[in-house]
mmCIF file of C-alpha atoms in Angstrom:
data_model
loop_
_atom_site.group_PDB
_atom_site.id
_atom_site.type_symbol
_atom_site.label_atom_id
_atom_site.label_comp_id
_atom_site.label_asym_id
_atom_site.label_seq_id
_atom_site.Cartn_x
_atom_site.Cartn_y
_atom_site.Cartn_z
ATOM 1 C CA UNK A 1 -5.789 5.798 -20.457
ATOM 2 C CA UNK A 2 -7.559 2.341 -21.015
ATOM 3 C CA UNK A 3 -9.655 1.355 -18.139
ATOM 4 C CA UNK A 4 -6.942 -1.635 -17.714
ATOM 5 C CA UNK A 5 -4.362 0.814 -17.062
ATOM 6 C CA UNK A 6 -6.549 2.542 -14.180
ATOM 7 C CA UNK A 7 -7.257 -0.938 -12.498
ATOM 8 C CA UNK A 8 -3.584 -1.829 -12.666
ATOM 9 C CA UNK A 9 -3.326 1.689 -10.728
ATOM 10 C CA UNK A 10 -5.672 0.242 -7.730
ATOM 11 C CA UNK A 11 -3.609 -2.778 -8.264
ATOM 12 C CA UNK A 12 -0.847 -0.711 -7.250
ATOM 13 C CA UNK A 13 -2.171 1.189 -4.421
ATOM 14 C CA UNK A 14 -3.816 -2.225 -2.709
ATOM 15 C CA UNK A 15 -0.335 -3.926 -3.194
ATOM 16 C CA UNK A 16 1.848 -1.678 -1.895
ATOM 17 C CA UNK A 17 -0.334 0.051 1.294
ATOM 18 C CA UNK A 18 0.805 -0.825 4.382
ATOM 19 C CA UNK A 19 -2.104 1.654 6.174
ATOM 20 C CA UNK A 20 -3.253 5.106 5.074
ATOM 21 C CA UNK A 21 0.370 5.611 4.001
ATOM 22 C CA UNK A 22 1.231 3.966 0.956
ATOM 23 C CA UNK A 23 5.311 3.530 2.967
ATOM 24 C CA UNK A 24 6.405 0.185 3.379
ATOM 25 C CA UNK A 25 8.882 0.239 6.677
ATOM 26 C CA UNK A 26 11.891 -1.085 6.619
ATOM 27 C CA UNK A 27 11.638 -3.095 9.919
ATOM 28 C CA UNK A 28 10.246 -5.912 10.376
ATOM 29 C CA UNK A 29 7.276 -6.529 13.242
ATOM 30 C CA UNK A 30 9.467 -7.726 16.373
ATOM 31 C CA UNK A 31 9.588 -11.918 16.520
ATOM 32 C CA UNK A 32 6.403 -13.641 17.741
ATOM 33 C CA UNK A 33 4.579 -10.444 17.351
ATOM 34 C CA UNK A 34 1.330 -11.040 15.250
ATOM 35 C CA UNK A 35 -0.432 -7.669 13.780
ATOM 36 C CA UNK A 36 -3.544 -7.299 11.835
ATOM 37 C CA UNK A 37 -4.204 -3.827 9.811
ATOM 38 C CA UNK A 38 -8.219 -3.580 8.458
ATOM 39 C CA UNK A 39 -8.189 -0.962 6.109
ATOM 40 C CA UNK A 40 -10.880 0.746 4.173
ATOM 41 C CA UNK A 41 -10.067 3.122 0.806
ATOM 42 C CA UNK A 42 -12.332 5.131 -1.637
ATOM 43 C CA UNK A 43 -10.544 5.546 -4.244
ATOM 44 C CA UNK A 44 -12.039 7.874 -8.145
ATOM 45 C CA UNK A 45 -9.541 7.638 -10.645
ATOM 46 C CA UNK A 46 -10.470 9.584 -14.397
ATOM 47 C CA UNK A 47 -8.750 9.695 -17.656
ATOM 48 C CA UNK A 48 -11.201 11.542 -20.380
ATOM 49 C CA UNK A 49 -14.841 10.136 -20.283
ATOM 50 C CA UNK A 50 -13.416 6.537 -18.388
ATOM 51 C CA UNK A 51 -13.748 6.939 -14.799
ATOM 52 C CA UNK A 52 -13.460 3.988 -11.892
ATOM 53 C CA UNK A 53 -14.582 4.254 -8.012
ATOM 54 C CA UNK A 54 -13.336 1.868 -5.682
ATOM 55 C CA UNK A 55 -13.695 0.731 -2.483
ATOM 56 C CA UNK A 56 -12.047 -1.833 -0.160
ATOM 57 C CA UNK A 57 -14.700 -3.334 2.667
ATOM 58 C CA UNK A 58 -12.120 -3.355 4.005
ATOM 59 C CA UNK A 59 -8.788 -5.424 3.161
ATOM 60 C CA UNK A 60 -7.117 -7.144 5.661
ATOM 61 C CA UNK A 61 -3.371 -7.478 6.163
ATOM 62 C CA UNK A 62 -1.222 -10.257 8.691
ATOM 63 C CA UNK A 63 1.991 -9.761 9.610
ATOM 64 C CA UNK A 64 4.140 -11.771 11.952
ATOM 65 C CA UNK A 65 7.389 -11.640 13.064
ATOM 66 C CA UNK A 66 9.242 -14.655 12.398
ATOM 67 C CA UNK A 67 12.396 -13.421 13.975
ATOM 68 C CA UNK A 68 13.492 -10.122 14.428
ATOM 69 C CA UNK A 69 14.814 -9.332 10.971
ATOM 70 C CA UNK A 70 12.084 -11.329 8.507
ATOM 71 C CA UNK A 71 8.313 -11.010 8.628
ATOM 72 C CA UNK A 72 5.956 -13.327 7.091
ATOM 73 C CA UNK A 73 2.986 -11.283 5.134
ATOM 74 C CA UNK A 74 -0.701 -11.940 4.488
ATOM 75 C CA UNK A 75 -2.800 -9.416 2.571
ATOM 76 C CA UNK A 76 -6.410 -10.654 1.140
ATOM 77 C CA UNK A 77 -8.017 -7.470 -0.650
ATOM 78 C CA UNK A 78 -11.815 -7.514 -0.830
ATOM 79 C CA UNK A 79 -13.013 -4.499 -3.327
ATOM 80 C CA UNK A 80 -16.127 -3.189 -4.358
ATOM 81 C CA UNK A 81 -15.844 -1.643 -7.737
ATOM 82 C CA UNK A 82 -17.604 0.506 -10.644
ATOM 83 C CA UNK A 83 -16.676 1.495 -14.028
ATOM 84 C CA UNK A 84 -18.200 4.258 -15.696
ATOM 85 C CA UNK A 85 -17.793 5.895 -19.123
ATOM 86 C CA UNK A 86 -19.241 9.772 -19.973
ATOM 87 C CA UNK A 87 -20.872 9.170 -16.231
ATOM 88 C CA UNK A 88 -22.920 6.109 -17.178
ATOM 89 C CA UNK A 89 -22.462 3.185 -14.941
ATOM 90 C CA UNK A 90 -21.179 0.348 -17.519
ATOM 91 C CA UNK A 91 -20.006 -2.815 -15.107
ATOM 92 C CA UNK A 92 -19.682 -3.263 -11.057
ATOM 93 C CA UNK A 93 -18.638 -5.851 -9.106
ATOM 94 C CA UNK A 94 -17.903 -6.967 -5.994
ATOM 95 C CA UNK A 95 -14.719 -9.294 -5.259
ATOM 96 C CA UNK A 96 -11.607 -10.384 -3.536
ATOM 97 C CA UNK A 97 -8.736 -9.137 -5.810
ATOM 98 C CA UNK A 98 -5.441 -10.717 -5.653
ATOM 99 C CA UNK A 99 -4.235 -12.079 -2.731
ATOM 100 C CA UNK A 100 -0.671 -11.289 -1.543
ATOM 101 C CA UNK A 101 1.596 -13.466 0.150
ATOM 102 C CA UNK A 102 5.729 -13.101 1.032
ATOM 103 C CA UNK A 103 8.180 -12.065 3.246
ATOM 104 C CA UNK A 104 9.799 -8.866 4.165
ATOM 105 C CA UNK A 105 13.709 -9.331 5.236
ATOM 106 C CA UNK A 106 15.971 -6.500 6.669
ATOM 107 C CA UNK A 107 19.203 -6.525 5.236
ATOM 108 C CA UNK A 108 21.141 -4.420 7.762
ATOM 109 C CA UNK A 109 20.737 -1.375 10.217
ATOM 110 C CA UNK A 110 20.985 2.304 9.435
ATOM 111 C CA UNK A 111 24.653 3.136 9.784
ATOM 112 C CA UNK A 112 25.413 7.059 9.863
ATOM 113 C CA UNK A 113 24.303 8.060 6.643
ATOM 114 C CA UNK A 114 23.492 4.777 5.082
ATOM 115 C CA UNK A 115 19.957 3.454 5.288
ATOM 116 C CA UNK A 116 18.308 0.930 6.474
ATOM 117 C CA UNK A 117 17.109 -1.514 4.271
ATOM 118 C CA UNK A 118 14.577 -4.528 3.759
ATOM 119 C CA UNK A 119 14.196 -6.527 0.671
ATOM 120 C CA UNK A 120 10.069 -7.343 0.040
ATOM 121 C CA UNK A 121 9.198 -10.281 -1.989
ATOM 122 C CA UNK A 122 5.083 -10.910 -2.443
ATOM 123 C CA UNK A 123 3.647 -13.559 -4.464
ATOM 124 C CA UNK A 124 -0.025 -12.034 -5.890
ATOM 125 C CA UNK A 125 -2.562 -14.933 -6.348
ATOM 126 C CA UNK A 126 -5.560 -14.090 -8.327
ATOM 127 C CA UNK A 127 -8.434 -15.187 -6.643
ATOM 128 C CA UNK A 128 -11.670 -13.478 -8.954
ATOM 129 C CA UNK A 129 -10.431 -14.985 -11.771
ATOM 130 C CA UNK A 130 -8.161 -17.837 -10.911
ATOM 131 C CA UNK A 131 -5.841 -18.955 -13.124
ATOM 132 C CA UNK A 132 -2.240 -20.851 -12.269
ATOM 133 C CA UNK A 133 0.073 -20.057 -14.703
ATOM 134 C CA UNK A 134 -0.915 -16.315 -14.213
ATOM 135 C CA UNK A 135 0.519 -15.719 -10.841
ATOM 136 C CA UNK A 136 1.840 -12.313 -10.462
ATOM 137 C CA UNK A 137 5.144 -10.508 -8.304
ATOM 138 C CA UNK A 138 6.015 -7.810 -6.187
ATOM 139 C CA UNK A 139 10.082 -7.339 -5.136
ATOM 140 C CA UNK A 140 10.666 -3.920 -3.529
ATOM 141 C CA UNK A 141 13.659 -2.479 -1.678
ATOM 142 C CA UNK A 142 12.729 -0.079 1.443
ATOM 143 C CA UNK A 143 14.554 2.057 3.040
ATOM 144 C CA UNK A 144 14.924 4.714 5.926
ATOM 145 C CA UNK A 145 17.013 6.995 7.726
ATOM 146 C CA UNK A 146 16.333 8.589 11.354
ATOM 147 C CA UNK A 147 16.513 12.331 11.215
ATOM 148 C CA UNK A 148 15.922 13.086 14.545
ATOM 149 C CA UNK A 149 14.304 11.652 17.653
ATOM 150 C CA UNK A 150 10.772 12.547 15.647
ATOM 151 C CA UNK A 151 11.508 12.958 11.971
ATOM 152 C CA UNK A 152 11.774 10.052 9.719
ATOM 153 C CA UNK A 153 12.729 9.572 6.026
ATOM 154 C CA UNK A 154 11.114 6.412 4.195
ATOM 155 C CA UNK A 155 11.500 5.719 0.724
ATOM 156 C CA UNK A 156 11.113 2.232 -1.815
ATOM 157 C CA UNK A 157 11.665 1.292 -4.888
ATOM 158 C CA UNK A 158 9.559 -1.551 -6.208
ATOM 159 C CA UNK A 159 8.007 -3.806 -9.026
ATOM 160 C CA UNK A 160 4.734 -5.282 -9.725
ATOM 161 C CA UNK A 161 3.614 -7.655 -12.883
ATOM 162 C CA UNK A 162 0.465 -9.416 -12.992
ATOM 163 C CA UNK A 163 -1.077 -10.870 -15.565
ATOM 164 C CA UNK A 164 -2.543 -7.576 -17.050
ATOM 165 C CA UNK A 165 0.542 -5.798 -16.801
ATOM 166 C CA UNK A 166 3.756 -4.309 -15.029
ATOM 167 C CA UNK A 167 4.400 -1.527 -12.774
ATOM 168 C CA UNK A 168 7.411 0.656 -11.573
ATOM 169 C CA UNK A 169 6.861 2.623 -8.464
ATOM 170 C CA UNK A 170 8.834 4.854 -6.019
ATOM 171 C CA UNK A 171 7.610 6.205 -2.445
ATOM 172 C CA UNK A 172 8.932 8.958 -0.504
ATOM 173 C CA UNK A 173 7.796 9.712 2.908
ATOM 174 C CA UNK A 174 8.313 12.050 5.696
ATOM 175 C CA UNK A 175 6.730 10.698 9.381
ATOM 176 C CA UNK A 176 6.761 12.936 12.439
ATOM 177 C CA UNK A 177 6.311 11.793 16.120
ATOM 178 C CA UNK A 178 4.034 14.923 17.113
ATOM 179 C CA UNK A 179 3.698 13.114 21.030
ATOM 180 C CA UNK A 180 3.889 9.745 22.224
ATOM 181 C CA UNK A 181 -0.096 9.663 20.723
ATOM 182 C CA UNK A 182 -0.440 11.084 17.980
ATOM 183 C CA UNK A 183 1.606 11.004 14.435
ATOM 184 C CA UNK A 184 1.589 12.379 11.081
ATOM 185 C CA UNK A 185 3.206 12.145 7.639
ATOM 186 C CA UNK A 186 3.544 13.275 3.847
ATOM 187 C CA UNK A 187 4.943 11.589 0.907
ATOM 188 C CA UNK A 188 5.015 11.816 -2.735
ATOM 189 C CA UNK A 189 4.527 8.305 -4.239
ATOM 190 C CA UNK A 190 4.040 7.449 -8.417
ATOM 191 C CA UNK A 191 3.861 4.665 -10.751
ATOM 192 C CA UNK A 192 4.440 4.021 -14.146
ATOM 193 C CA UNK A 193 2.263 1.372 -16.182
ATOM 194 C CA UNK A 194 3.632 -0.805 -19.233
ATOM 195 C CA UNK A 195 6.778 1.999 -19.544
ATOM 196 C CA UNK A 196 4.088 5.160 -20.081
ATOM 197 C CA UNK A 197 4.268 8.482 -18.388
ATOM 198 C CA UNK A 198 4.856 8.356 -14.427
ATOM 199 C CA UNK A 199 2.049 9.070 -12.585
ATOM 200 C CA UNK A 200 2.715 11.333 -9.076
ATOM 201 C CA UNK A 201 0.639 11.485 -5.868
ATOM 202 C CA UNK A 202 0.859 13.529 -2.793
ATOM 203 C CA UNK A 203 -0.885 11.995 0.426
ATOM 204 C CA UNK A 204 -0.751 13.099 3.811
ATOM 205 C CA UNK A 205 -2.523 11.705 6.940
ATOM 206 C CA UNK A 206 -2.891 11.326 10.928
ATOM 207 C CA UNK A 207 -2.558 8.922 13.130
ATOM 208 C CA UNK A 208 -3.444 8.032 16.287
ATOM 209 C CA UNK A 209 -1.856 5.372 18.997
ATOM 210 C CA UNK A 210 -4.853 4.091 21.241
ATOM 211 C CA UNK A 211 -2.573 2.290 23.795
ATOM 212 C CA UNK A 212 0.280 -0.081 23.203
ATOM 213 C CA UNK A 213 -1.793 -2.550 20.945
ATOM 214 C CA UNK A 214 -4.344 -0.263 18.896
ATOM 215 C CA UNK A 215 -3.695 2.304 16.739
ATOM 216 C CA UNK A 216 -5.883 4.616 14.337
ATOM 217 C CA UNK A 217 -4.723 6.164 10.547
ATOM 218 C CA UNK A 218 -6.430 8.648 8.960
ATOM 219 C CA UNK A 219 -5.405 10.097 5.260
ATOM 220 C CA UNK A 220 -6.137 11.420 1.928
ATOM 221 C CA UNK A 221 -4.629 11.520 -1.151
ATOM 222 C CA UNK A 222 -4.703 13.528 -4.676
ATOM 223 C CA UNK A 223 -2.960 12.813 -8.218
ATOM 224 C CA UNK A 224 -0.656 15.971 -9.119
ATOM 225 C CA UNK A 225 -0.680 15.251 -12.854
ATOM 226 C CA UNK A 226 -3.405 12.956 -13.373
ATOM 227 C CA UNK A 227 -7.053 12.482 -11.747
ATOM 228 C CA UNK A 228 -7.372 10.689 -9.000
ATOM 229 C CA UNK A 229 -8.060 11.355 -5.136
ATOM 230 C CA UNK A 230 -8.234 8.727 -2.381
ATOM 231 C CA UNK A 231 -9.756 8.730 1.585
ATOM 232 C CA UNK A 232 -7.864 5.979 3.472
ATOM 233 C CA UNK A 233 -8.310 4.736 7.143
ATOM 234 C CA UNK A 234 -6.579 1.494 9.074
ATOM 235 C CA UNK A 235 -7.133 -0.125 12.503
ATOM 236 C CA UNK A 236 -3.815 -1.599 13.636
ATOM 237 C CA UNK A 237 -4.164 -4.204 16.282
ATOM 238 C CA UNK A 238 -1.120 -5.948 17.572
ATOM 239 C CA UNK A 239 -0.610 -9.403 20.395
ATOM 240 C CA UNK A 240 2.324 -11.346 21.368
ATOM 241 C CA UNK A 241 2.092 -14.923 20.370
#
């Protein structure tokens, strides 16, 4: 893999986390609600002597509930990166990477077996290296069904193109309500770059609510057939405005 190919990966992962899980929920954040996740993530991805750490210091994502069904998004990732090839440093840097701006919009309400579901549009706005006919896209459908009172299933489907590339990804996720304080989940999430092989990930995390406006994630993540491991963490604060 081309070292493009493994920063279109982080690409990926920055675009489509929502915390330590990579899920994005079908609901949208309840009208005049305003929430703010800061997020921190080491990533090391390898492919033969190329290798890339990365880590966000930390990235900061808005949401606000415009009405009960559409939420207006915010996410402005600043990254500090380093490239290395046969374990000698070649480049690092230090930058905000694409910001994100859209809207997430539920479609309709679970209804016995059928899902819920949210179409995501984001507009990704290069920043580092600026250029205006080179803005980039993310559309995504997400979905969920209740399994129980503390089981949930999560899953998306999504797109993103930038100007170095485009991506295919899918997200599958399992979230448990241990106790009214604490939480945990596992997926399986993947992506495929420029139509080569699919890439697949299992993460799994805890979480922690810290009253009815904080909340703490902790996770960690590993590539099942390619190299690459990531430690995540998010502080979710959330105020009526």
């Amino acid at each position: 893999m081309q070292l493009s190919h493994i920063c279109l990966a982080i690409c990926f992962l920055y675009t489509v986390s929502v915390n330590s899980q990579t899920i994005e929920s079908s609901k949208a954040i309840e009208k005049r609600k305003l929430q703010f996740e800061l997020e921190s993530l080491y990533l090391i991805e390898k492919e033969g002597a190329d290798k890339i750490n990365s880590w966000t210091i930390p990235s900061i994502l808005i949401r606000y509930g415009l009405n009960n069904k559409t939420e207006l998004q915010l996410n402005t990732p600043y990254l500090k990166e380093s490239k290395y090839e046969n374990d000698d440093k070649v480049s690092s840097r230090t930058f905000l990477d694409n910001v994100q701006a859209g809207v997430s919009i539920n479609l309709w309400k679970e209804k016995g077996i059928m899902p819920e579901a949210a179409l995501m549009i984001r507009a990704l706005i290069p920043v580092y290296e600026y250029q205006p006919n080179k803005l980039g896209s993310l559309v995504a459908i997400n979905l969920s069904n209740t399994l129980s009172n503390q089981l949930s299933l999560n899953y998306n489907l999504g797109w993103v193109a930038d100007a170095q590339g485009n991506s295919g990804y899918y997200i599958t996720n399992l979230s448990w309500e241990i106790s009214s304080v604490v939480h945990s989940f596992i997926e399986f999430f993947g992506s495929s770059y420029n139509n080569l092989n699919m890439h697949h990930n299992l993460n799994t995390g805890i979480g922690f609510n810290l009253g009815n406006s904080f909340c703490i994630d902790l996770s960690m993540a590993n590539g099942l057939n390619h190299e690459m491991i990531f430690y995540g963490g998010i502080l979710t604060y959330q105020i009526s405005i």
